[in-house]
XYZ file of C-alpha atoms in Angstrom:
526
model
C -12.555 -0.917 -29.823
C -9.793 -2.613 -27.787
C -10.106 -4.528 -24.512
C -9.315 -2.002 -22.404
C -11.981 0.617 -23.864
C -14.471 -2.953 -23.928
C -13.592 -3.512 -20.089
C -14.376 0.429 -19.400
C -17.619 0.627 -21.738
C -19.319 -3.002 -20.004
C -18.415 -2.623 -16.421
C -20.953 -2.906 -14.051
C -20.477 -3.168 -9.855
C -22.188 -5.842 -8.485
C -22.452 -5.692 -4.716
C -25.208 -8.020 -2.794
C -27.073 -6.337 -0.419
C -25.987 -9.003 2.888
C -22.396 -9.437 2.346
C -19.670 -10.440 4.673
C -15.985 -10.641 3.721
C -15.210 -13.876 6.109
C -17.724 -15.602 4.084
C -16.789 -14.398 0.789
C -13.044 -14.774 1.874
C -12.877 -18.172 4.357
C -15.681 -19.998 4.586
C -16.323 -21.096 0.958
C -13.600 -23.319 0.344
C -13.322 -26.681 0.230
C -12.046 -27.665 3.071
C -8.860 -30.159 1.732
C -7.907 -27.259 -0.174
C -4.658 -25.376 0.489
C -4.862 -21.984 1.602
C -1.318 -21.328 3.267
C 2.245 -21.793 3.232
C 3.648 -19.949 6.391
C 7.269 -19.798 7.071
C 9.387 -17.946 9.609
C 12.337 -16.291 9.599
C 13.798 -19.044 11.574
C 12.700 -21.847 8.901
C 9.893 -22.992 10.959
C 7.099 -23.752 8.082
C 3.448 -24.496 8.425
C 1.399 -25.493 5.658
C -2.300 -25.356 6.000
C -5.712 -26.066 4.376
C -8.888 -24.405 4.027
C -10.212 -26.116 6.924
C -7.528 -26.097 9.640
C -8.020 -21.811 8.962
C -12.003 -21.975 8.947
C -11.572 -23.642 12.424
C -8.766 -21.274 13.770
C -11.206 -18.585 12.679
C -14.356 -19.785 13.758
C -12.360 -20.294 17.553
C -11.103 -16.881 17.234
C -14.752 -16.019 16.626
C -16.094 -17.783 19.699
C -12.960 -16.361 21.427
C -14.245 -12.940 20.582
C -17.771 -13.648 21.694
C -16.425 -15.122 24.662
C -14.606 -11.908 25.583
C -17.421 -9.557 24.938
C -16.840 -8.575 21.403
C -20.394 -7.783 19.818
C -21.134 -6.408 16.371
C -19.927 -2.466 15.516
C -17.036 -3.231 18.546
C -13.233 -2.716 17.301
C -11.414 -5.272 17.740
C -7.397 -4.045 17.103
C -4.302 -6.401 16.564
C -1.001 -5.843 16.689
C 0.512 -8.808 15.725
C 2.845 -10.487 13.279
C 1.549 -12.362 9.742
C 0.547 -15.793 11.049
C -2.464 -18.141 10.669
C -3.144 -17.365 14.078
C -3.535 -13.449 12.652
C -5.458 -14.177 9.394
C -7.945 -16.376 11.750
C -8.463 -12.957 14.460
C -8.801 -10.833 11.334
C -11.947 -13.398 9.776
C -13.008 -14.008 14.063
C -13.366 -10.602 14.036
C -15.709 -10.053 10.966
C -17.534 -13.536 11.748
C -18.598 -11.504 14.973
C -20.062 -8.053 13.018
C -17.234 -6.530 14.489
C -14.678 -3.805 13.024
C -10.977 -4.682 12.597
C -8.108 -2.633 13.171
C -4.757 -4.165 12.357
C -1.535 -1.603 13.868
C 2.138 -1.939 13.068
C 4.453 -2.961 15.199
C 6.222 -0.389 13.828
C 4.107 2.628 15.288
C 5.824 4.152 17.959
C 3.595 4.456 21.372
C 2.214 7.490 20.791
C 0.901 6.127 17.382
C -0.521 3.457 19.195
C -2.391 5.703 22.024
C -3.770 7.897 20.072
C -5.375 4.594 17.599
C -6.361 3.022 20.952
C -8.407 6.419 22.534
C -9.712 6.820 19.238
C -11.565 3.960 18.666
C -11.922 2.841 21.412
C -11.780 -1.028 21.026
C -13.255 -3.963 23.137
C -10.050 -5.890 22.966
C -6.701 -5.756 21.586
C -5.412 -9.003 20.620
C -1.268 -9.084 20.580
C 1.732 -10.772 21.204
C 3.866 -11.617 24.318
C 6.799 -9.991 22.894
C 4.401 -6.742 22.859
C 1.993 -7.042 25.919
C 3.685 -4.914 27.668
C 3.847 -1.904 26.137
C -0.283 -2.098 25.811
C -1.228 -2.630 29.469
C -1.301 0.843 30.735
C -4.533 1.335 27.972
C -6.377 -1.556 29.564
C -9.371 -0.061 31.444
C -8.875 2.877 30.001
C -8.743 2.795 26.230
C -8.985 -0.725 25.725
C -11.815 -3.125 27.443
C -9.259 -5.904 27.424
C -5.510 -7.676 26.219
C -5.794 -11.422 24.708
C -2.329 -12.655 24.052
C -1.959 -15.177 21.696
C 1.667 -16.560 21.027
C 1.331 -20.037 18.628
C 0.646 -23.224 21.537
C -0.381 -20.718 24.305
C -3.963 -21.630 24.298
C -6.155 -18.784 23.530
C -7.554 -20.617 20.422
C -6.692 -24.014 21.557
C -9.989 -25.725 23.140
C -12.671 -23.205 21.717
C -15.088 -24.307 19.629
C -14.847 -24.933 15.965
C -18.457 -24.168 15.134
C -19.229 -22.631 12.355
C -19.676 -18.951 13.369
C -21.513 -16.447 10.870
C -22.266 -13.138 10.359
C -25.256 -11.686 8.488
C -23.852 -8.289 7.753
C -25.088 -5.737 5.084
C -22.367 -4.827 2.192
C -22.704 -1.683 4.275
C -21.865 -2.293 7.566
C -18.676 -1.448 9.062
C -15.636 -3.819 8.656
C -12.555 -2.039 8.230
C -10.757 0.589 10.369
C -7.710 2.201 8.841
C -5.529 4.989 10.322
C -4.037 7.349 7.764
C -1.650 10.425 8.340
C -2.516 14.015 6.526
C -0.343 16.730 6.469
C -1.420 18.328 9.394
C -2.986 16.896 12.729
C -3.321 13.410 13.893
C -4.027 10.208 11.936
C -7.666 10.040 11.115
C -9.672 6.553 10.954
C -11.079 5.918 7.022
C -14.032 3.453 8.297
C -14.191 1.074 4.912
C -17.191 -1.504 4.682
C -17.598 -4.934 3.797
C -18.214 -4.173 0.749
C -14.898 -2.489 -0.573
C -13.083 -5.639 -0.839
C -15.190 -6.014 -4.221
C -13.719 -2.935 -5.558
C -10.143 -4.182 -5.404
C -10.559 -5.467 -9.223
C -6.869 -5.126 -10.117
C -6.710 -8.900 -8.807
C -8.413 -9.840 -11.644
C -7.026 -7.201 -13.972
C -3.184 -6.507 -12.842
C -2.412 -9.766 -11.300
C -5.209 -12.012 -13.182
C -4.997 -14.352 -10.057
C -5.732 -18.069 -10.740
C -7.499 -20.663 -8.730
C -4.541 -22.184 -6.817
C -1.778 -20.615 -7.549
C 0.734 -19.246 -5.075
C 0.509 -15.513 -4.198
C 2.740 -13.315 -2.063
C 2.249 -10.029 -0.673
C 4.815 -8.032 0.845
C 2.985 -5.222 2.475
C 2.535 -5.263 6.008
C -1.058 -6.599 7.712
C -1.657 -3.554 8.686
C -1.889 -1.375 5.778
C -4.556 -1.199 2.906
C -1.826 -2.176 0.724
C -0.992 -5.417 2.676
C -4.605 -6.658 3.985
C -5.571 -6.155 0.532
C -2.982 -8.254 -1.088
C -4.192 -10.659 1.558
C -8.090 -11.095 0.672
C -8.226 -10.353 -2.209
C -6.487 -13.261 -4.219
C -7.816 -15.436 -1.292
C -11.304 -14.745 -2.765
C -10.372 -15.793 -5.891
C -8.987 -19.075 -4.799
C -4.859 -18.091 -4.063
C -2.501 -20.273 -2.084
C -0.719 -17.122 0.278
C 2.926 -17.767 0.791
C 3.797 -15.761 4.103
C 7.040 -14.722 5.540
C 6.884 -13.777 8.975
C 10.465 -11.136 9.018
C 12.693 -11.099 11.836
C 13.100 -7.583 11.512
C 13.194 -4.780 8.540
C 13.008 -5.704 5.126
C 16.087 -8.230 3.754
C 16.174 -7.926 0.090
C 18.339 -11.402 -0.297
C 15.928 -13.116 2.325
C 13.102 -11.955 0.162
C 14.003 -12.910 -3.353
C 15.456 -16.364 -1.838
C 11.802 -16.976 -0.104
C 10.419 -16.381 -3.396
C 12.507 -18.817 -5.124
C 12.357 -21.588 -2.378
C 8.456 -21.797 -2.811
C 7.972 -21.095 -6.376
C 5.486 -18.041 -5.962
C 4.369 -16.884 -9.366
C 2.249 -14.012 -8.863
C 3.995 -11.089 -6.386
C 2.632 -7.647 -4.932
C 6.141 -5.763 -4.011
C 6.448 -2.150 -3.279
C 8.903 0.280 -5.247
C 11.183 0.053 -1.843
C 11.399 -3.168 -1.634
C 12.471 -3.419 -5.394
C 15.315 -0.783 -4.934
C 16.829 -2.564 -2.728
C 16.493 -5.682 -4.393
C 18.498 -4.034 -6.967
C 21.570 -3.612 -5.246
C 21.787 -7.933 -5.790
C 23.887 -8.383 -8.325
C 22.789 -10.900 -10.808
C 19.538 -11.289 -8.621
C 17.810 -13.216 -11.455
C 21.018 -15.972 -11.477
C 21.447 -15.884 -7.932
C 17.364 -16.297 -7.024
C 15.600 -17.778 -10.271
C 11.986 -17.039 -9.981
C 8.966 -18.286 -11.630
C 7.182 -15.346 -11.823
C 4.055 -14.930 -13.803
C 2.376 -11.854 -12.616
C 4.175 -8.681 -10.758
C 2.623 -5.769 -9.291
C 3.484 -3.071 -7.490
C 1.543 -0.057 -5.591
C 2.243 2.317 -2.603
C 4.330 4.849 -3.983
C 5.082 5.982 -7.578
C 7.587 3.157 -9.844
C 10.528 4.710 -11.284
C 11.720 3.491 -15.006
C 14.739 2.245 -13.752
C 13.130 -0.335 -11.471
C 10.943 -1.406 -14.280
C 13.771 -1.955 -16.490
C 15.942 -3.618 -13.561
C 13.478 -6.242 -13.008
C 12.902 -6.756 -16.658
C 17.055 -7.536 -16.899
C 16.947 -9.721 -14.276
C 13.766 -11.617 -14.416
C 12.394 -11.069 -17.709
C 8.792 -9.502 -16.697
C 7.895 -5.875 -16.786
C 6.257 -5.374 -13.178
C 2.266 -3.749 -13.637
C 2.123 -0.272 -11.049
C -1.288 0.552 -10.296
C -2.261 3.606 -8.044
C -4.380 4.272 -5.316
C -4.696 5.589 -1.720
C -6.167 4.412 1.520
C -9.419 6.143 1.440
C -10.054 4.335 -2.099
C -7.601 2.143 -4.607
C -6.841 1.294 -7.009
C -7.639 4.274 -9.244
C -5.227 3.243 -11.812
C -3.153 0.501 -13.366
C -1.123 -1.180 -16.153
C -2.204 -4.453 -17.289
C -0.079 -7.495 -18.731
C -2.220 -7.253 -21.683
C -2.037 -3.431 -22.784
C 1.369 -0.894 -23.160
C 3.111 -0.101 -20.179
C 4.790 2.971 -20.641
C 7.191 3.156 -18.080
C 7.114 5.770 -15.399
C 3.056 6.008 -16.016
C 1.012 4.621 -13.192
C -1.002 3.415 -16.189
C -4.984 3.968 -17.117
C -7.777 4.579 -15.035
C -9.439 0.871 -13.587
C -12.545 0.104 -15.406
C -15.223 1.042 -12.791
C -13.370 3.995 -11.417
C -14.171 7.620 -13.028
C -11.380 8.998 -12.379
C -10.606 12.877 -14.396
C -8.025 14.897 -13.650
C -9.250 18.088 -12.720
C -8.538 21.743 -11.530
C -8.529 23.994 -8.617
C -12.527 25.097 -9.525
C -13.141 20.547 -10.355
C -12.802 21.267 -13.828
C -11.000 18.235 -16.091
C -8.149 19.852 -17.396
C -6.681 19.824 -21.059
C -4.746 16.915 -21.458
C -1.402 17.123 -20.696
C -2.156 20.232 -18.203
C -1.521 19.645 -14.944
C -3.894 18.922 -12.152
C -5.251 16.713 -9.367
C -6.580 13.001 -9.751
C -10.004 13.038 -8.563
C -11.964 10.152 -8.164
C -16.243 10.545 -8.950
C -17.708 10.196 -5.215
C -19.456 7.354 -4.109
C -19.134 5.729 -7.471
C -17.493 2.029 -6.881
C -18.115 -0.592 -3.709
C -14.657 1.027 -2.279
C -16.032 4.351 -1.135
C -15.295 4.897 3.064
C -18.289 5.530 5.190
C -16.480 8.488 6.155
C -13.952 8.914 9.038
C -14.412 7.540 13.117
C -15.534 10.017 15.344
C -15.038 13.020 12.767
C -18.037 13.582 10.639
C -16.923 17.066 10.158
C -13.576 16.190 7.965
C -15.408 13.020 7.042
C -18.108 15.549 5.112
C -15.208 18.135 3.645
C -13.294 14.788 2.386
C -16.051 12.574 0.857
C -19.217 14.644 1.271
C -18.705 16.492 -2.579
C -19.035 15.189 -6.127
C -15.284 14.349 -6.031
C -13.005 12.632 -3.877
C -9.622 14.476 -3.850
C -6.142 12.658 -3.492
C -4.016 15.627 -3.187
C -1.595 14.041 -6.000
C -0.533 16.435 -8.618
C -0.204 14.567 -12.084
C -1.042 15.147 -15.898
C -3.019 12.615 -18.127
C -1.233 12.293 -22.328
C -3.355 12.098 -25.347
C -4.194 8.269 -24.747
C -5.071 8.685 -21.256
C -2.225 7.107 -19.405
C -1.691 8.857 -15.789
C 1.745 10.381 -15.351
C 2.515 11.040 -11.855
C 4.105 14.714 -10.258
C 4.610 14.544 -6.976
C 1.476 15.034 -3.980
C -0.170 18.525 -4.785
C 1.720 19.965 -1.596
C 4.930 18.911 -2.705
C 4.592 20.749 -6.569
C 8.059 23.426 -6.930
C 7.444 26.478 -8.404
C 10.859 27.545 -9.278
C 11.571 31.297 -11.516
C 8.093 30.784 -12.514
C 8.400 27.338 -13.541
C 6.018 24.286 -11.960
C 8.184 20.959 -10.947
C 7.066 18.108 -10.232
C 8.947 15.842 -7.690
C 8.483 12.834 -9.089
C 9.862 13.875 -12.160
C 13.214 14.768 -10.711
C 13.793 11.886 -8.377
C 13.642 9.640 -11.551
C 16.359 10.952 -13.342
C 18.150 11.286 -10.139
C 17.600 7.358 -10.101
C 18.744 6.678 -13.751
C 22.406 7.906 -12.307
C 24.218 5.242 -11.558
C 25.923 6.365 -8.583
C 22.027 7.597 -6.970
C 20.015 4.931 -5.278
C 17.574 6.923 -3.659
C 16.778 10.844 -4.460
C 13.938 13.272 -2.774
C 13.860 16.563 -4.313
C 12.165 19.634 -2.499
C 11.667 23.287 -3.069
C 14.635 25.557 -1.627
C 14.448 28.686 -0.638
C 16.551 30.986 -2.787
C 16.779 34.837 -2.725
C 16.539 35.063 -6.637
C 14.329 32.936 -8.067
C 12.178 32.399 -4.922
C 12.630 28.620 -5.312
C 15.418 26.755 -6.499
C 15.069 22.306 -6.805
C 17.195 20.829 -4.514
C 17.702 17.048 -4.575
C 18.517 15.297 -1.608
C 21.084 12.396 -2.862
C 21.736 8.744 -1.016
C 24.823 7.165 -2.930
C 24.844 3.584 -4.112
C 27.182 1.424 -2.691
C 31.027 1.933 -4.235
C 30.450 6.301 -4.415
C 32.172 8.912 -2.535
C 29.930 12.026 -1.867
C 31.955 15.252 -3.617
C 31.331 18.132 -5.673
C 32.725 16.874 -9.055
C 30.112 13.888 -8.474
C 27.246 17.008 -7.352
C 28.233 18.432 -10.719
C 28.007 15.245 -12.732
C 24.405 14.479 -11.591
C 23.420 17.725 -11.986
C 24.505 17.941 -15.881
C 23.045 14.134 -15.875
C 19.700 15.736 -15.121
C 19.555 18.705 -16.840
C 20.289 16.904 -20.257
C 17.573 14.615 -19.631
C 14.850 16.565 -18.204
C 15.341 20.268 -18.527
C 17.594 23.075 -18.119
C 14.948 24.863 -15.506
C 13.896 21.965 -13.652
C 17.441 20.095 -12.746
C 18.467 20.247 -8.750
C 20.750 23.494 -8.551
C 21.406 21.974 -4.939
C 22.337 18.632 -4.523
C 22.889 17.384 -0.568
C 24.458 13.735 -0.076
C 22.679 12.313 2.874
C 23.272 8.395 4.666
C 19.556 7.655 4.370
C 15.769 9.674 3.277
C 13.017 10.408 6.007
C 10.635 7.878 5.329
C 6.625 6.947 6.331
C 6.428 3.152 8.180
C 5.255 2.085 4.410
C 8.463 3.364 2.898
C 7.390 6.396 1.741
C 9.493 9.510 1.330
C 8.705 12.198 3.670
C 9.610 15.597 1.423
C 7.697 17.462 3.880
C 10.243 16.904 6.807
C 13.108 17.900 3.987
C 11.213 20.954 2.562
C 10.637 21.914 6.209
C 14.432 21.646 7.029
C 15.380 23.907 3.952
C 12.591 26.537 5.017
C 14.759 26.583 8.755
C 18.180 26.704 6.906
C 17.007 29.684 5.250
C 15.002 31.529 7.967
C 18.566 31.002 10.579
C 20.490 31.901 7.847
C-alpha cells in the first residue's frame, strides 16, 4: 500500500467540541515569535510578532464590544490586507461574532445587497471607502468604524486578553457566493471548517516558521484560507498590500525580496507571470512548496513554472461551500492537467444524474459525501429553503463536470452548465481552452457552445493573443489545425473570435456564461 492509499485508509477528523479559530489561530503563540512581514506597495514595511497582533486583536475585540458587537452579530470589513485587518478578523471571532470580509472590488450593488442580507452590527472600513457605505448606516448597517493605520480606533483600547468559548459549531464565517441564476447567497461556515483545510499539511506541508504567501484576496475562501491556515501551523505571512490590480513583475520581485518559500498563487496570476521573460533569472526564488486553487491549472502553466523555477506547482480543487476536495501532493505523480486525487478525509465519487458513481473514465459530476468532514456549511443566511436543496441530501453537488482514470486522478471538464454537446458529441471546456493555451500565439482562450443550424452546436473558442500576434484568419486557421491534431477532429473550435480581453468573476474566473449568452443573441438577431 502506498502513502497516499495509507493517508486515505487511517484518516480520522478530529474536531473538539469548544473550539474557536482566534484561539487556535492567534492566541497560542509565543509571543516573541514572528507572525508578519507586511509591506506596501509604496515600500512601507512592518514586521511584527505574535504579540504586537494578539494585542491589536484583543483591542479590536474590546473595540467590537465597545460598539455593540455581541456573539451571532456580523461584523463585515471591507478593507485592505493589513495587521490592522487580520486583528478585526480574530476581534471579531474573540467576540462570538460572524465575519464577513467584502472586496473592494464589488461594485455597490454587490455591496447592498451583502449589507441587507446580513444585516451586520458594524462595518469596519477604510477612509478611502467610507463614503460609499454611509447611506446603509441606520438602515442596513448598525454602524461605520473607520480605521486607517495611526487614526486611533485601536490605539488606547485595551489589550486584555479577550476570549471566546464557542462550540466547533457555532457560526464564524459568512461567505457570499454567485450561482448561475439569482443573487449571491451567504454559505454560513463554522469554526470548525478551518480544520478541514488539510492540504496545508498535505499540498504545502507548511513548517513551523517558515515564510508563507497567499495571493488570494481577504475576502474569498481561497484567500482567508491561505491566511489561517498556515498561521495555525506556525507560518510567518508575507503580505503585500497592491496598489491596484494584480502586477505580475511586482509580484514575483516581492517574492524574491523576502525569500518566501512556500506560495498559494492562482492559475491567473501565473499566466500572467508568464509573459516575464526569463522570470526565474530576472526574480530568483526560493521556493519550496507551490500551490495553486481557484480555477482549473492548464499544462502549460505547470510546465512554465517548472522552466523557470524548477518546481512543478501542486493544484488542488475545491469550492466555497467546501474545499479542498482534491489535490496533488509533492510526494505522489502529478499528472499534469489533473486536479489530482481526492484529499484523504473527503469521499468524494463522481457520480450521475440519478447519484450513481459512474464507470471510470465516464463522465459525471464531483460530488462530495454530505456532512462528512469539519468543512461542511451550516447551510445558507436567511435561506433555509436552498440551504436544504443544496446540503440537505446524501451528496453535496459542485455542478463541475469531470471524469476520474483508472488510478483515480480527477480530470476536470468544464462546470456541468458549461458541457457542449456538439453533432452528438459531449465537450468539455476545459479541455479545449488547454490546447488553445499550448499555442503559442494564445494566452488566454474560453470556449462556448455556438449555435449552428447543422449540427445544433458547433465549439467556438474565444481567443486573446499574446503579446507580438496580429488577429487574422490564416492565424484562426493555424490554431484551429493546432487543436484538432491534438485533441480531436470533432471537438476543435470551428469558430475562433479574437477578443482584447475574457469576461471574468472578481477571483479571475472566466465567465463562459456571459460568452455562451452572447452567441445565443448573435444567433436569435441573426
Amino acid at each position: 500500500m502506498g502513502r497516499y492509499e495509507e493517508l486515505r485508509a487511517q484518516h480520522e477528523w478530529h474536531v473538539p467540541e469548544r473550539y474557536n479559530i482566534a484561539q487556535d489561530v492567534c492566541d497560542k503563540h509565543p509571543r516573541e515569535k514572528l507572525a508578519m512581514v507586511w509591506e506596501r506597495f509604496d515600500g512601507q514595511r512592518r514586521d511584527l510578532t505574535w504579540g504586537e497582533l494578539q494585542d491589536l486583536a484583543n483591542q479590536a475585540a474590546h473595540v467590537l464590544a465597545d460598539h455593540g458587537v455581541d456573539p451571532g452579530e456580523r461584523v463585515a470589513v471591507v478593507l485592505p490586507p493589513t495587521p490592522e485587518t487580520a486583528a478585526i478578523f480574530f476581534g471579531a471571532w474573540k467576540r462570538g461574532a460572524i465575519l464577513l470580509s467584502m472586496s473592494v472590488l464589488y461594485g455597490d450593488d454587490g455591496i447592498a445587497h451583502r449589507l441587507k442580507d446580513s444585516r451586520p452590527r458594524v462595518l469596519v472600513t477604510n477612509k478611502a471607502n467610507a463614503e460609499r457605505f454611509r447611506q446603509h448606516v441606520g438602515e442596513t448597517v448598525g454602524e461605520l468604524l473607520v480605521i486607517d493605520e495611526g487614526d486611533g480606533l485601536l490605539t488606547g483600547a485595551s489589550t486584555d486578553l479577550m476570549s471566546y468559548d464557542s462550540a466547533a459549531d457555532d457560526p464564524a464565517q459568512l461567505y457570499y457566493t454567485s450561482g448561475t441564476t439569482g443573487l449571491a447567497k451567504g454559505i454560513v461556515h463554522a469554526h470548525r471548517y478551518l480544520l478541514a483545510h488539510n492540504e496545508f499539511e498535505l499540498c504545502h506541508e507548511v513548517q513551523d516558521g517558515e515564510r508563507f504567501h497567499g495571493m488570494g484576496e481577504w475576502a474569498w475562501a481561497a484567500g482567508i484560507a491561505p491566511l489561517l491556515g498556515p498561521w495555525r501551523l506556525g507560518a510567518v505571512q508575507v503580505v503585500l498590500q497592491r496598489e491596484g490590480g494584480f502586477d505580475p513583475e511586482g509580484q514575483l520581485s516581492f517574492l524574491s525580496r523576502h525569500e518566501v518559500t512556500n506560495v498559494f498563487t492562482t492559475p491567473t496570476a501565473m499566466r500572467s507571470m508568464m509573459a516575464i521573460e526569463n522570470a526565474g533569472t530576472k526574480y530568483p526564488c526560493s521556493f519550496r512548496r507551490v500551490c495553486s486553487a481557484g480555477e482549473p491549472l492548464n499544462p502549460e502553466a505547470i510546465r512554465w513554472f517548472r522552466e523557470q523555477y524548477g518546481l512543478t506547482v501542486l493544484d488542488y480543487y475545491g469550492l466555497t461551500e467546501s474545499y479542498p476536495l482534491a489535490a496533488n501532493f509533492p510526494w505522489q505523480e502529478v499528472r499534469e492537467g489533473s486536479m489530482g486525487l481526492p484529499m484523504p478525509g473527503w469521499d468524494v465519487r463522481i457520480l450521475d444524474e440519478d447519484e450513481n458513481e459512474v464507470t471510470r473514465g465516464e463522465r459525471g459530476e464531483i460530488c462530495l459525501r454530505a456532512r462528512s468532514n469539519p468543512h461542511y456549511p451550516l447551510g445558507y443566511w436567511n435561506n433555509d429553503e436552498a440551504a436544504a436543496e443544496t446540503f440537505g441530501g446524501d451528496w453535496f453537488h459542485t455542478k463541475d463536470a469531470a471524469t476520474q482514470d483508472e488510478d483515480g486522478y480527477i480530470w476536470y471538464a468544464g462546470r456541468a452548465d458549461d458541457v457542449i454537446i456538439a453533432a452528438g458529441y459531449r465537450i468539455g471546456p476545459f479541455e479545449v481552452e488547454s490546447a488553445c493555451i499550448e499555442h503559442p500565439a494564445v494566452r488566454e482562450a474560453a470556449a462556448v457552445a455556438s449555435p449552428d443550424e447543422r449540427r445544433g452546436f458547433v465549439v467556438k473558442a474565444f481567443i486573446v493573443l499574446a503579446e507580438g500576434h496580429e488577429p487574422t484568419d490564416d492565424l484562426a486557421g493555424e490554431i484551429k489545425a493546432f487543436v484538432r491534431d491534438r485533441l480531436s477532429a470533432y471537438a476543435y473550435p470551428r469558430r475562433i473570435e479574437f477578443v482584447e480581453d475574457l469576461p471574468k468573476t472578481l477571483t479571475g474566473k472566466i465567465r463562459r456564461i456571459e460568452l455562451r449568452e452572447r452567441e445565443a443573441e448573435n444567433a436569435q438577431s441573426a
